[in-house]
Coordinates of C-alpha atoms in Angstrom, one line a residue:
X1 CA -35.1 -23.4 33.3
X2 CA -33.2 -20.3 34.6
X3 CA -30.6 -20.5 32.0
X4 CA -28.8 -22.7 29.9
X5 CA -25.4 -22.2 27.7
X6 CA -25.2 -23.5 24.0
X7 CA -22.0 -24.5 22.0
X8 CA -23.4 -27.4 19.3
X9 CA -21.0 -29.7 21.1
X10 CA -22.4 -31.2 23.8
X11 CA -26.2 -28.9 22.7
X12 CA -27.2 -28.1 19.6
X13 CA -29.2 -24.3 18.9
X14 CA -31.4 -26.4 16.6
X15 CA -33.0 -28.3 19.4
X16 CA -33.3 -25.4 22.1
X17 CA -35.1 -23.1 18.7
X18 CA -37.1 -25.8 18.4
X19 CA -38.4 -26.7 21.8
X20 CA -38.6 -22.4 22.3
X21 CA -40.7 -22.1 19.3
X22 CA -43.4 -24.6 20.3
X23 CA -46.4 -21.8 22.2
X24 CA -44.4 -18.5 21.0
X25 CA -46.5 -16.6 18.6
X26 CA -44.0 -14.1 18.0
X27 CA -40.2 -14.0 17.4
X28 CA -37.6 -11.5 17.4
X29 CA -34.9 -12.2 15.4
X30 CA -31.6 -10.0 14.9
X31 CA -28.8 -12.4 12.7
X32 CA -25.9 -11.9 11.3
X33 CA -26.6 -14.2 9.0
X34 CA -29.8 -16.6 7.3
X35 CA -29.5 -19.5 5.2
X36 CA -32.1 -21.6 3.4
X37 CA -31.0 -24.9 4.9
X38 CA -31.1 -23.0 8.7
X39 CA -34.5 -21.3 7.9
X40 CA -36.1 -24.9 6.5
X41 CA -34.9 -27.0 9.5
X42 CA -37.2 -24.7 11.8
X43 CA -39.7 -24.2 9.1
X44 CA -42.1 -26.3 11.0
X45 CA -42.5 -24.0 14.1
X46 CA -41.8 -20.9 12.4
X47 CA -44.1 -21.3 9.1
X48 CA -47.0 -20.3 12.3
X49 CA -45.0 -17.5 14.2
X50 CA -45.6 -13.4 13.6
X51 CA -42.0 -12.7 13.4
X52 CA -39.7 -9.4 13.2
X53 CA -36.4 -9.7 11.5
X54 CA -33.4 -7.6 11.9
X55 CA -30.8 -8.6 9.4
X56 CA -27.4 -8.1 8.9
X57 CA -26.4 -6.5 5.2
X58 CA -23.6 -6.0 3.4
X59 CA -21.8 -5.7 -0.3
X60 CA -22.9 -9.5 -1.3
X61 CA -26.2 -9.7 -2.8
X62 CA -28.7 -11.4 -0.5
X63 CA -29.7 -14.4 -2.9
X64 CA -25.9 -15.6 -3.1
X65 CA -26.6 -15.4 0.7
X66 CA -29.5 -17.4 1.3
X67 CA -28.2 -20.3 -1.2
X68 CA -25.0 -21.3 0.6
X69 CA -23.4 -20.4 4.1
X70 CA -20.3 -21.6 5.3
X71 CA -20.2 -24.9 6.1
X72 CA -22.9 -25.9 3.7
X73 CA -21.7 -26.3 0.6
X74 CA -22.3 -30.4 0.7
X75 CA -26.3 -29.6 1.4
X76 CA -26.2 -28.0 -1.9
X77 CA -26.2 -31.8 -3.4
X78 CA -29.4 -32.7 -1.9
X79 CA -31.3 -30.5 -4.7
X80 CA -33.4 -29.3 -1.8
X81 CA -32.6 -25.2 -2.5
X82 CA -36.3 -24.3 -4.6
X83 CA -38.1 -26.1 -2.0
X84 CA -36.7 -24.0 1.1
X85 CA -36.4 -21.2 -1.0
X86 CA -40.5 -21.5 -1.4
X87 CA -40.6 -22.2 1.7
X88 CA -39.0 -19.0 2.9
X89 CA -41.2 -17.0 0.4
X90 CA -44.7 -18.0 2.0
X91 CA -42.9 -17.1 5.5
X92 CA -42.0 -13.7 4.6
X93 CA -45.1 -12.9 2.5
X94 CA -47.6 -14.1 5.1
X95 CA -46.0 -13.4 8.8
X96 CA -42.5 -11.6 8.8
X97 CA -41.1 -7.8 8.7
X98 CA -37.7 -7.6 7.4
X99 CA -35.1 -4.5 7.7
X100 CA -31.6 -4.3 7.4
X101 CA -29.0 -2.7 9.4
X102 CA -25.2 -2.7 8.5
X103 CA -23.4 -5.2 9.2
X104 CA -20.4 -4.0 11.4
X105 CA -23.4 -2.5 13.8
X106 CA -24.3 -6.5 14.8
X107 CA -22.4 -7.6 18.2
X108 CA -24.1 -11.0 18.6
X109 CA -27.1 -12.7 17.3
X110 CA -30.6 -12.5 19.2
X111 CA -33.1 -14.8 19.3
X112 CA -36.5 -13.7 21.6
X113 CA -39.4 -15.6 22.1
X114 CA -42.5 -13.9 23.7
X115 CA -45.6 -16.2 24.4
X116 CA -49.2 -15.5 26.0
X117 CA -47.2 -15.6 29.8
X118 CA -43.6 -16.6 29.2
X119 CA -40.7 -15.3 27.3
X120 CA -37.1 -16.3 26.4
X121 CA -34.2 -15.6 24.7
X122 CA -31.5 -17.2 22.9
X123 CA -28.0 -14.5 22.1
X124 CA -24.9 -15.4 20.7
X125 CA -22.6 -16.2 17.9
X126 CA -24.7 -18.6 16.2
X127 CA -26.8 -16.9 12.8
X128 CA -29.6 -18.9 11.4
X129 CA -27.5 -21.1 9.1
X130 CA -27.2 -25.2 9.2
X131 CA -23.4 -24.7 11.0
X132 CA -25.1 -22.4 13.1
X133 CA -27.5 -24.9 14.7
X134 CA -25.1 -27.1 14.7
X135 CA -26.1 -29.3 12.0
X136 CA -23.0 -29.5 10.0
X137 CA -20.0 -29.5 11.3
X138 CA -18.0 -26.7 12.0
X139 CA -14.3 -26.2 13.8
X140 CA -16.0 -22.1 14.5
X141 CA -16.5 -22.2 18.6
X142 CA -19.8 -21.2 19.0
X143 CA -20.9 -20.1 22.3
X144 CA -24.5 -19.0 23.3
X145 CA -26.2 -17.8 26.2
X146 CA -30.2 -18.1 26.8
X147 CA -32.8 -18.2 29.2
X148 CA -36.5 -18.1 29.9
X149 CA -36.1 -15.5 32.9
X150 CA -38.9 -13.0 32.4
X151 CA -37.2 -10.2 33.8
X152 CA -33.9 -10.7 31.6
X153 CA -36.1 -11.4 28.5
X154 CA -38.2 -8.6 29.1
X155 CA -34.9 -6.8 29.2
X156 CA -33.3 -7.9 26.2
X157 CA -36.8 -7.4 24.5
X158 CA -36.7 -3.7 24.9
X159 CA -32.8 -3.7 23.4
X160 CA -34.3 -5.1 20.3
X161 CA -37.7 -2.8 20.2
X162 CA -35.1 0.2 20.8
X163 CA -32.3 -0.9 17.6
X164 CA -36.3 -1.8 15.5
X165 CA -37.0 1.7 15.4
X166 CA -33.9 3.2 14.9
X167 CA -33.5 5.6 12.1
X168 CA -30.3 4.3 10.3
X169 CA -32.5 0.9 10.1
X170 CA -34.1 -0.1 6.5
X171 CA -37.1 -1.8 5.3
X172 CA -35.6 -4.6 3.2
X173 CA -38.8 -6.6 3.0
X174 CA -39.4 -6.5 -1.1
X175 CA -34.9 -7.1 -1.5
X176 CA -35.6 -10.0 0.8
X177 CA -38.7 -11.3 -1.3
X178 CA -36.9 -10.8 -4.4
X179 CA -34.2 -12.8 -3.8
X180 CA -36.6 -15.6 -2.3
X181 CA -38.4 -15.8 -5.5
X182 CA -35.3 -15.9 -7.9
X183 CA -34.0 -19.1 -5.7
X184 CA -37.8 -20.8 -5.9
X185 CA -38.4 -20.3 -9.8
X186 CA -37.6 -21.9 -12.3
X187 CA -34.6 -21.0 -14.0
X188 CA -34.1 -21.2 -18.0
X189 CA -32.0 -24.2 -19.2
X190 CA -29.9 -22.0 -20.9
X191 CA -29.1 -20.5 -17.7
X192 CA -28.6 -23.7 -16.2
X193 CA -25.8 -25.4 -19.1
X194 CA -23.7 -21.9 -19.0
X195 CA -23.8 -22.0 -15.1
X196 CA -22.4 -25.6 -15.6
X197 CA -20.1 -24.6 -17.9
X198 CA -18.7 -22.0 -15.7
X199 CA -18.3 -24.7 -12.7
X200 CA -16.5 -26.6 -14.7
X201 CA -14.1 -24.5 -16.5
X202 CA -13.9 -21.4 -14.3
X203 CA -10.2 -22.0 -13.3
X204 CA -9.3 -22.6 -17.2
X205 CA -10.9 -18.7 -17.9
X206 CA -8.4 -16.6 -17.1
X207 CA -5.3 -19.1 -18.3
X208 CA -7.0 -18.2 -21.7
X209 CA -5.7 -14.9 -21.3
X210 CA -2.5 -14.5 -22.4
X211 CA -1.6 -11.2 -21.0
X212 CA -3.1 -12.3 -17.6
X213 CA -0.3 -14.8 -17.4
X214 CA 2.8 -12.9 -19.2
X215 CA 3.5 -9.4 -17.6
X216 CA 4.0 -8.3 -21.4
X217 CA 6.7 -5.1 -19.2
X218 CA 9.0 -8.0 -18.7
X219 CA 10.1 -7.9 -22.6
X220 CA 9.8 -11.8 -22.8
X221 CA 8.8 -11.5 -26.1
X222 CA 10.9 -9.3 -27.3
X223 CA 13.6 -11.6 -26.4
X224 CA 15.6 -14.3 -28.9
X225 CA 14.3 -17.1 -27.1
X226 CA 10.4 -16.4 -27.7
X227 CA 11.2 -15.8 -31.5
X228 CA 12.7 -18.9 -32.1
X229 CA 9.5 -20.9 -30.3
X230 CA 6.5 -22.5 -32.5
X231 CA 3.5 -22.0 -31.7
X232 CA 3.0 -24.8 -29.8
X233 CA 5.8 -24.0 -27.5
X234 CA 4.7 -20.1 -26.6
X235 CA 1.6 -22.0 -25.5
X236 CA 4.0 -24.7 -23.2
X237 CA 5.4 -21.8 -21.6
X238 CA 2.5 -19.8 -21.4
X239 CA 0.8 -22.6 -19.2
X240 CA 4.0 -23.3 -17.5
X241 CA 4.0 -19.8 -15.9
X242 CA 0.4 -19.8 -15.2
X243 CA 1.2 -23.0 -13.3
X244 CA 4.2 -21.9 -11.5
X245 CA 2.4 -18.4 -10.6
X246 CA -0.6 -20.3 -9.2
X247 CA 0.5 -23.3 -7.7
X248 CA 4.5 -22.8 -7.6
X249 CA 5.0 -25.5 -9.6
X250 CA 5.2 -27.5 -12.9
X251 CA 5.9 -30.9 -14.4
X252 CA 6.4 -30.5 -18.3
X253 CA 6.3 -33.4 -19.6
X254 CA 6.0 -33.4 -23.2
X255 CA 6.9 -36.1 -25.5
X256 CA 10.9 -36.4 -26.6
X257 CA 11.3 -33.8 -29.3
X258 CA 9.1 -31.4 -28.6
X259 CA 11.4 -28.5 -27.5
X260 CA 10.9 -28.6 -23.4
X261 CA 14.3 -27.7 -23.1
X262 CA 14.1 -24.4 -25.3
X263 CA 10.3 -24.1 -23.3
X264 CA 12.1 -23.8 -19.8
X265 CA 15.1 -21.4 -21.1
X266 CA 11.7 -19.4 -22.4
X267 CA 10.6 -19.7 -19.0
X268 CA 13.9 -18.7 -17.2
X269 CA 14.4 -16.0 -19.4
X270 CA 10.5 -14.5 -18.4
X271 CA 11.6 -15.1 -14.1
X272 CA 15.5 -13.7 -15.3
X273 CA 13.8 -10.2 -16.4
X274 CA 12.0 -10.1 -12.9
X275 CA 15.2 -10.5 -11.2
X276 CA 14.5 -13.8 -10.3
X277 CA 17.2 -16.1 -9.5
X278 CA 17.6 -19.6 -11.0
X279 CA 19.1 -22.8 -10.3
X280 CA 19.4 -25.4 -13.3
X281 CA 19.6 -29.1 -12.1
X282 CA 20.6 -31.3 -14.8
X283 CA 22.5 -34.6 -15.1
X284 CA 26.1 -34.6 -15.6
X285 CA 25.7 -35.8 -19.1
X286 CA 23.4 -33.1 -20.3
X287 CA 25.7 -30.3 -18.0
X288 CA 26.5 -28.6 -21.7
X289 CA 23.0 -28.5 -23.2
X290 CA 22.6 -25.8 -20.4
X291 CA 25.7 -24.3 -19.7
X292 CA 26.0 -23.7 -23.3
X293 CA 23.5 -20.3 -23.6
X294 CA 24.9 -18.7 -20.5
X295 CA 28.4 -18.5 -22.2
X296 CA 30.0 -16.2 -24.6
X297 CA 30.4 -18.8 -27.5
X298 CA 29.7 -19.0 -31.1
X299 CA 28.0 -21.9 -30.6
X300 CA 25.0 -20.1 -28.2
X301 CA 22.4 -19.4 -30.9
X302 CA 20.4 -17.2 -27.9
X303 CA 24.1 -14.9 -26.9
X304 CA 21.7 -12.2 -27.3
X305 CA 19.7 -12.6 -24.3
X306 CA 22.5 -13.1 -21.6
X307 CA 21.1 -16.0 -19.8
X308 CA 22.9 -15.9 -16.1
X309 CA 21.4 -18.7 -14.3
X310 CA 23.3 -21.0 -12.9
X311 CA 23.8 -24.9 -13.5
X312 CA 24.8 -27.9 -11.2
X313 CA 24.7 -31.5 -11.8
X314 CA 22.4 -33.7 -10.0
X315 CA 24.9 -35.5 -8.2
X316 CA 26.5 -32.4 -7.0
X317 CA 23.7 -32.0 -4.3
X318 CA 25.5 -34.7 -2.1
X319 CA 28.6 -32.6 -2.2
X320 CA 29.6 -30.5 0.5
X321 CA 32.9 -28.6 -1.1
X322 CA 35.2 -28.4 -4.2
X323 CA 34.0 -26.8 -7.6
X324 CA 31.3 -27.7 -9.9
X325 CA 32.0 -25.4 -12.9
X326 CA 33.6 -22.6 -11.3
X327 CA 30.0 -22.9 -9.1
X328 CA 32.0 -22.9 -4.7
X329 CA 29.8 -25.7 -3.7
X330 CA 31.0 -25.2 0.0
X331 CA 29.8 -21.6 -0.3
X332 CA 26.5 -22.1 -2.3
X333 CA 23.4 -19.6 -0.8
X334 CA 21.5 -23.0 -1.9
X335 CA 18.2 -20.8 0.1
X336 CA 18.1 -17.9 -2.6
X337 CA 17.1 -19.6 -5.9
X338 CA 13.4 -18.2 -7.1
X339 CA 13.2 -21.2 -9.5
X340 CA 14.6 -24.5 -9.8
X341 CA 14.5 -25.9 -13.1
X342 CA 15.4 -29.5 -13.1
X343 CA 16.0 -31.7 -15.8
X344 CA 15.1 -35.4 -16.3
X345 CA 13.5 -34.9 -13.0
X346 CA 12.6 -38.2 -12.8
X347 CA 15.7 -39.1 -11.5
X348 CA 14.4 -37.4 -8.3
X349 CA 11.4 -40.0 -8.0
X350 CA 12.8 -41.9 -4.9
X351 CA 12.4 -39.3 -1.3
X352 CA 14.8 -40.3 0.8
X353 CA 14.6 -43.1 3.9
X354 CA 14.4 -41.6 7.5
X355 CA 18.4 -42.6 8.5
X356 CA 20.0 -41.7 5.4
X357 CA 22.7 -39.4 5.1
X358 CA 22.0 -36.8 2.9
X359 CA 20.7 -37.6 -0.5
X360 CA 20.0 -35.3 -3.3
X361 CA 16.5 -35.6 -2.7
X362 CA 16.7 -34.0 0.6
X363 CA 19.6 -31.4 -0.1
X364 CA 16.7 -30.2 -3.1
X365 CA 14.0 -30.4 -0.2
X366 CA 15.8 -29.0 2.6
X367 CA 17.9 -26.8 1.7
X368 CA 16.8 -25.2 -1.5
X369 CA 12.9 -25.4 -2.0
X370 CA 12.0 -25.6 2.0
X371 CA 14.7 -22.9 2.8
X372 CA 15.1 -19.5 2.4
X373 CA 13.2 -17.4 -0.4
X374 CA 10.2 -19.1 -1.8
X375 CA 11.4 -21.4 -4.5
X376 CA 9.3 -22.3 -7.8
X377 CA 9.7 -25.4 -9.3
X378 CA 10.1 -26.6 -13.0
X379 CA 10.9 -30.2 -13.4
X380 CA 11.5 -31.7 -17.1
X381 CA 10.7 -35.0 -17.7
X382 CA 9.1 -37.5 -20.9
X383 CA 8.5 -39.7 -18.4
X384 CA 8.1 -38.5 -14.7
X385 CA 6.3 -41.9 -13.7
X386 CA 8.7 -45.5 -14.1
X387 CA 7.1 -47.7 -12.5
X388 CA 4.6 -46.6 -9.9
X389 CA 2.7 -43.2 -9.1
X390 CA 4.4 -42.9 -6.2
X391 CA 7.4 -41.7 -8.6
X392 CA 4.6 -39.0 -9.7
X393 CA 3.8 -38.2 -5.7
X394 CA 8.0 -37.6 -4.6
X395 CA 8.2 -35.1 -7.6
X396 CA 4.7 -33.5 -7.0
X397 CA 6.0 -33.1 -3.4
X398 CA 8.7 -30.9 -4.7
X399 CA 5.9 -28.0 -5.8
X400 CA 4.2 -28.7 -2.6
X401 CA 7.2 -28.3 -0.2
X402 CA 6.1 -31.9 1.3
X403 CA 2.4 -30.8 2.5
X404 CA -0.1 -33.5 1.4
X405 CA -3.2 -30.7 1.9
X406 CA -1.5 -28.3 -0.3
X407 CA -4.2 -28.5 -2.7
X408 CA -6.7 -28.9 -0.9
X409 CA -9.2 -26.1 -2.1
X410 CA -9.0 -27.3 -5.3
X411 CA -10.6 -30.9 -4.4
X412 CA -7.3 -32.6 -3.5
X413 CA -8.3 -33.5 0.4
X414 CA -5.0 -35.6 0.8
X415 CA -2.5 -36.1 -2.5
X416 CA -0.4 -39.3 -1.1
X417 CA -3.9 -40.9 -0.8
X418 CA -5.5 -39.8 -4.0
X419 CA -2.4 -41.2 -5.4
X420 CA -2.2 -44.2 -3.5
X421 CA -5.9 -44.5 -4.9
X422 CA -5.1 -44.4 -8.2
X423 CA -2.3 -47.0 -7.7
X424 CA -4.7 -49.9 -6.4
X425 CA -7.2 -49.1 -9.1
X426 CA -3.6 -49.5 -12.1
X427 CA -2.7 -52.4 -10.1
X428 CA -6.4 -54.1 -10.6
X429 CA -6.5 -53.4 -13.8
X430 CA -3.1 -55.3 -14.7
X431 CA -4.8 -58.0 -13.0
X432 CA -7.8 -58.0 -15.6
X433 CA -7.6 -60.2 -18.6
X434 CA -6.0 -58.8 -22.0
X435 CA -8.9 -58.9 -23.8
X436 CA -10.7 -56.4 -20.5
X437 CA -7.2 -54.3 -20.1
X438 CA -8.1 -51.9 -22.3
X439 CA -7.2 -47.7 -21.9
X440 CA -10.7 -46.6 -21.8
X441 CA -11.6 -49.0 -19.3
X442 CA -8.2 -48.0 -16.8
X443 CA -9.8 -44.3 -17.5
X444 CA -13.0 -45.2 -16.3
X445 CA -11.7 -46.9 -13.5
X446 CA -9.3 -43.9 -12.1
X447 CA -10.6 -42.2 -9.4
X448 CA -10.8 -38.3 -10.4
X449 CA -8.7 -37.2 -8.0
X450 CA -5.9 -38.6 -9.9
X451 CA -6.6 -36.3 -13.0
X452 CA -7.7 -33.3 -11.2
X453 CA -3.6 -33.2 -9.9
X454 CA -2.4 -34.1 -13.5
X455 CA -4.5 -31.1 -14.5
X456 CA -3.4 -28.6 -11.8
X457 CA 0.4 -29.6 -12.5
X458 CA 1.4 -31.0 -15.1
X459 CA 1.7 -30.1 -19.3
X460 CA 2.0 -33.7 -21.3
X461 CA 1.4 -33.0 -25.0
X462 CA 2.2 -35.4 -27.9
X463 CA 3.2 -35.4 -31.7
X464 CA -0.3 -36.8 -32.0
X465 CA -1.8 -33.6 -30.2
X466 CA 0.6 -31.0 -31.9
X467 CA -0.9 -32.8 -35.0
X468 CA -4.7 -32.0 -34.3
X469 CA -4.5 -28.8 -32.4
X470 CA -1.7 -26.4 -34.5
X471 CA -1.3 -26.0 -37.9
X472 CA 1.8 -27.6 -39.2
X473 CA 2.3 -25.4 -42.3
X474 CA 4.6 -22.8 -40.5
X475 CA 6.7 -25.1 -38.6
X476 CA 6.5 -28.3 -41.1
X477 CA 5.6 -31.9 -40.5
X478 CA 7.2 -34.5 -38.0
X479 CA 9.8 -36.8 -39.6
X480 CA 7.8 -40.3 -39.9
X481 CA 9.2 -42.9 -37.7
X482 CA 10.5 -45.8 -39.6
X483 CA 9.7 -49.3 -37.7
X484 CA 12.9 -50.9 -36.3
X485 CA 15.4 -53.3 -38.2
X486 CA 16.1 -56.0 -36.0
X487 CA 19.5 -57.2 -36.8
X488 CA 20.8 -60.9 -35.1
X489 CA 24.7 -60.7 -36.0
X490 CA 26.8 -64.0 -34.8
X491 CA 30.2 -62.9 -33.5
X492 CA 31.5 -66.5 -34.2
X493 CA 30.7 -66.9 -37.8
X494 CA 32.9 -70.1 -38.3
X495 CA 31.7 -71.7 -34.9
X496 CA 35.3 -72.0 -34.2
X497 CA 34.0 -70.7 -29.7
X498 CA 31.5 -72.5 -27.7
X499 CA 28.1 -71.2 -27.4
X500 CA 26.9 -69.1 -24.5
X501 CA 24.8 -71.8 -22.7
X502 CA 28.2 -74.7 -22.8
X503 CA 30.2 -72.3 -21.3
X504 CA 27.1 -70.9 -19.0
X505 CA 26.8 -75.2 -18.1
X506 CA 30.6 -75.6 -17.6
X507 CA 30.8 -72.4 -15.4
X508 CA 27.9 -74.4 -12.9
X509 CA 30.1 -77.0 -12.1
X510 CA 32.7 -75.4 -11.1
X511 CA 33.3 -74.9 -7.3
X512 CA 35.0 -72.3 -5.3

C-alpha cells in the first residue's frame, strides 16, 4: 500500500496500529499524549515490540495522565485501570526507553514501524489514547497520514533518530515507571473512602467557606440588614450568593415564615454595595412589603442602609407606558438590571405560547434577563411547583436564559428531559395503591437527575430542619400550630329560605 489517510471516521488508527504492528520488532513512537485504555488496546502486538518512546511533558503529573484522557472518562467504569496499568508496567520494564521533551516542541504525533525488510509510518494528530484510535467518540477532527514507502519511512526515521538524541531531550524512564506502579498497586482503603468522599462533595467544599462566597470589602456585614438576620438566615443568603455567583441563579424556597423576604433584601443589599443594579418583581398586593425599605419613613426598620433598588408589579411587565410608582414604564432600560429578585415567583410558572402577545413571562425573558447586561436571578417562592414540575422547569429556565444544556458539566445532559423524567416517574407513583404511595418509595423511584438540579438551584429549608440543625436558644422557639376549628354556621337559623339544592333544582328547570 503506497499510502493511506486516517480520520476514525470512515478508518479507525486502532486497526492500521494493529495490522502495522503484526512482523515489526521495533517501534518509534513520538506522542503527544498516552493513555492506559490506548496502550491496552494494542497491548497484544506491542507487549513483543523493542520500542523507543518520545513523550510529550508538561506541568500535570504523568499518573493523572495515564488514568484518564479526553474522551474517556466512561472507560473509567469498567474497573479495568490496575489491569492496563500492569500491563504498561511489564512493557516499560522489559522492552521500552522513555524520554521526555516539552510539550510545545511536538508538531504531530509519529508512529514508525521498522521490520526485518519493510518499514512504515503512521504521523498525525492522533496520540495513543482510546479517542485517539478512534474507539470513543470524539467531535476532535483527526486527520493522519501514513505509508509503508521505504524511502519516505526511512526518511521520517532519521527525523526521529535526529529529535532522540537531542540534548534538551530527558530520560524519563523511572517518572514513567513510577507512575505505572502507583496506578497497578493496591491502594489503602482509607485512601479509597476520602477519594469517594471528595467525588462526592467536592462542589460543596468551597460553599463551606464563608469568606469564599461573601467579599467581606463589600461591608455586607456591617450593614443593618445582616444584624437583624438569625443564624439560619446568614446561612440562606450565604448559599443564595454562592448560587447566584456560580450558576446565576436561585430558587429560595423556604417554608412561609422563615424570613426569605429579609434573606433577599440581605442579598440585594451584598449586589447594592457592588454597584449592582436591581429589579424587585413582586405582586401588586405585596408592592409595599418592598417599597417600604427604599423610603424615608419611620416605618423602614433598615433606613440606615439606603436600599435603592427598584420595584414593579408583576403585572406591570405587560405594560408598555404610564407610571408604576413614579417607575416611566415607557422609558424603562428593562436590559440593565444585574439581579432580578422576584417574588412569589411561582406566578411566573406558565412560559408563554408561540402567538401570544406579550406576556410577562416573555417581557422577564426577553427583555430583561436575555437582554443587555447579564442578569442574575432570585425568585422567592414556598411553593415554586403547583401542580406539575414543569412549573419547576419555566422558572429554572429563568437562571438558564432558556438553554436546556446549561448545566450540562454538572450531569444535567438535557433539564426539560430530566424533568420530564421525573414527572412520569410522580405520575406512576400516584397511580400506586395507598398503602405502596409512600415518600420513601417516590424518593427511590426519582431519577437523580431531578435532585442533582434541586441541589444546584434551589434552598428549601423547613421549621423541622431550623429545629435539628440551629440552636433555638438565641432566636426562641416556633409558635406551635394549633389544629383548625372547623366551624359549620347556618345563615338561616329559623329555616325561614330554601335550601341551596331546591333553589339549585328549581334553577334546572328553568329555560332561556
Amino acid at each position: 500500500m503506497p499510502g493511506w489517510m486516517i480520520d476514525n471516521r470512515n478508518t479507525k488508527l486502532a486497526s492500521i496500529l494493529q495490522e502495522q504492528l503484526q512482523g515489526s520488532p521495533e517501534l518509534s513512537l513520538l506522542l503527544k499524549n498516552l493513555s492506559l485504555s490506548g496502550f491496552s488496546a494494542l497491548y497484544e502486538q506491542l507487549k513483543s515490540c523493542k520500542s523507543r518512546l518520545l513523550l510529550a511533558i508538561d506541568d500535570q503529573p504523568l499518573s493523572k495522565r495515564l488514568a484518564v484522557a479526553v474522551g474517556e472518562e466512561a472507560l473509567q467504569q469498567d474497573l479495568e485501570q490496575k489491569r492496563r496499568a500492569r500491563q504498561l508496567l511489564a512493557w516499560l520494564q522489559a522492552n521500552a526507553s522513555v524520554k521526555g521533551i516539552a510539550s510545545g516542541r511536538l508538531p504531530n504525533n509519529l508512529y514508525h514501524f521498522k521490520g526485518t525488510s519493510r518499514q512504515a509510518f503512521v504521523q498525525g494528530s492522533s496520540a495513543l489514547t482510546a479517542a485517539g484510535l478512534g474507539l470513543v467518540y470524539s467531535d476532535q477532527l483527526d486527520m493522519n497520514m501514513g505509508s509503508d514507502d521505504l524511502a519516505q519511512a526511512q526518511q521520517m526515521l532519521q527525523w526521529f533518530d535526529q529529535h532522540w538524541q537531542d540534548s534538551s531531550v530527558v530520560n524519563i524512564q523511572n517518572e514513567l515507571i513510577e507512575a505505572a506502579s502507583f496506578l497497578a498497586s493496591d491502594q489503602p482503603a482509607e485512601l479509597i473512602y476520602f477519594l469517594v468522599l471528595y467525588r462526592l462533595f467536592q462542589e460543596l467544599l468551597t460553599e463551606i467557606d464563608e469568606d469564599a462566597i461573601v467579599k467581606s470589602k463589600t461591608g455586607i456585614k456591617q450593614t443593618q440588614i445582616w444584624s437583624k438576620l438569625y443564624p439560619f438566615q446568614k446561612d440562606g443568603v450565604l448559599g443564595v450568593i454562592d448560587k447566584l455567583e456560580r450558576y446565576n441563579g436561585c430558587i429560595l424556597a423556604d417554608s412561609v415564615g422563615l424570613g426569605k423576604t429579609f434573606e433577599a433584601l440581605a442579598v440585594i443589599k451584598y449586589y447594592e454595595l457592588r454597584n449592582a443594579r436591581v429589579l424587585v418583581l413582586a405582586p401588586k398586593k405585596l408592592r409595599e412589603n418592598w417599597t417600604l425599605y427604599t423610603q424615608n419613613d419611620k416605618r423602614n426598620l433598615l433606613s440606615q442602609d439606603r436600599f435603592s433598588y427598584n420595584v414593579l408589579n408583576h403585572t406591570d411587565l405587560t405594560r408598555s407606558n404610564g407610571l408604576s410608582g413614579d417607575i416611566n414604564l415607557a422609558t424603562v432600560n428593562w436590559g440593565n438590571y444585574d439581579l432580578v429578585v422576584i417574588d412569589e415567583s411561582h406566578n411566573f410558572r406558565n412560559a408563554s405560547v408561540a402567538g401570544e402577545r406579550h406576556t410577562r413571562y416573555s417581557r422577564l425573558m426577553d427583555d430583561i434577563i436575555c437582554s443587555g447586561v447579564k442578569t442574575k436571578v432570585l425568585m422567592l417562592s414556598a411553593t415554586p411547583v403547583n401542580n406539575r414540575l414543569n412549573d419547576l422547569k419555566n422558572q429554572i429556565a429563568f437562571v438558564t436564559e432558556g438553554d436546556d444544556q446549561a448545566l450540562e458539566q454538572h450531569g444535567i445532559a438535557d433539564i426539560s428531559n430530566t424533568l420530564k423524567q421525573a414527572q412520569t416517574r410522580f405520575n406512576e407513583w400516584l397511580k400506586r395503591t395507598e398503602a405502596s404511595r409512600t415518600t420513601e418509595q417516590l424518593l427511590s423511584s426519582l431519577n437523580f437527575g431531578y435532585f442533582k438540579i434541586l441541589d444546584l438551584l434551589t434552598i428549601a429549608r423547613s421549621r423541622k430542619h431550623i429545629e435539628k440543625y440551629y440552636n433555638l436558644e438565641d432566636m426562641g422557639a416556633f409558635p406551635e400550630r394549633l389544629k383548625p376549628v372547623n366551624i359549620k354556621a347556618d345563615f338561616d337559623s329559623q329555616g325561614n329560605f330554601p335550601s341551596l339544592r331546591e333553589i339549585n333544582t328549581t334553577i334546572e328547570r328553568m329555560n332561556l
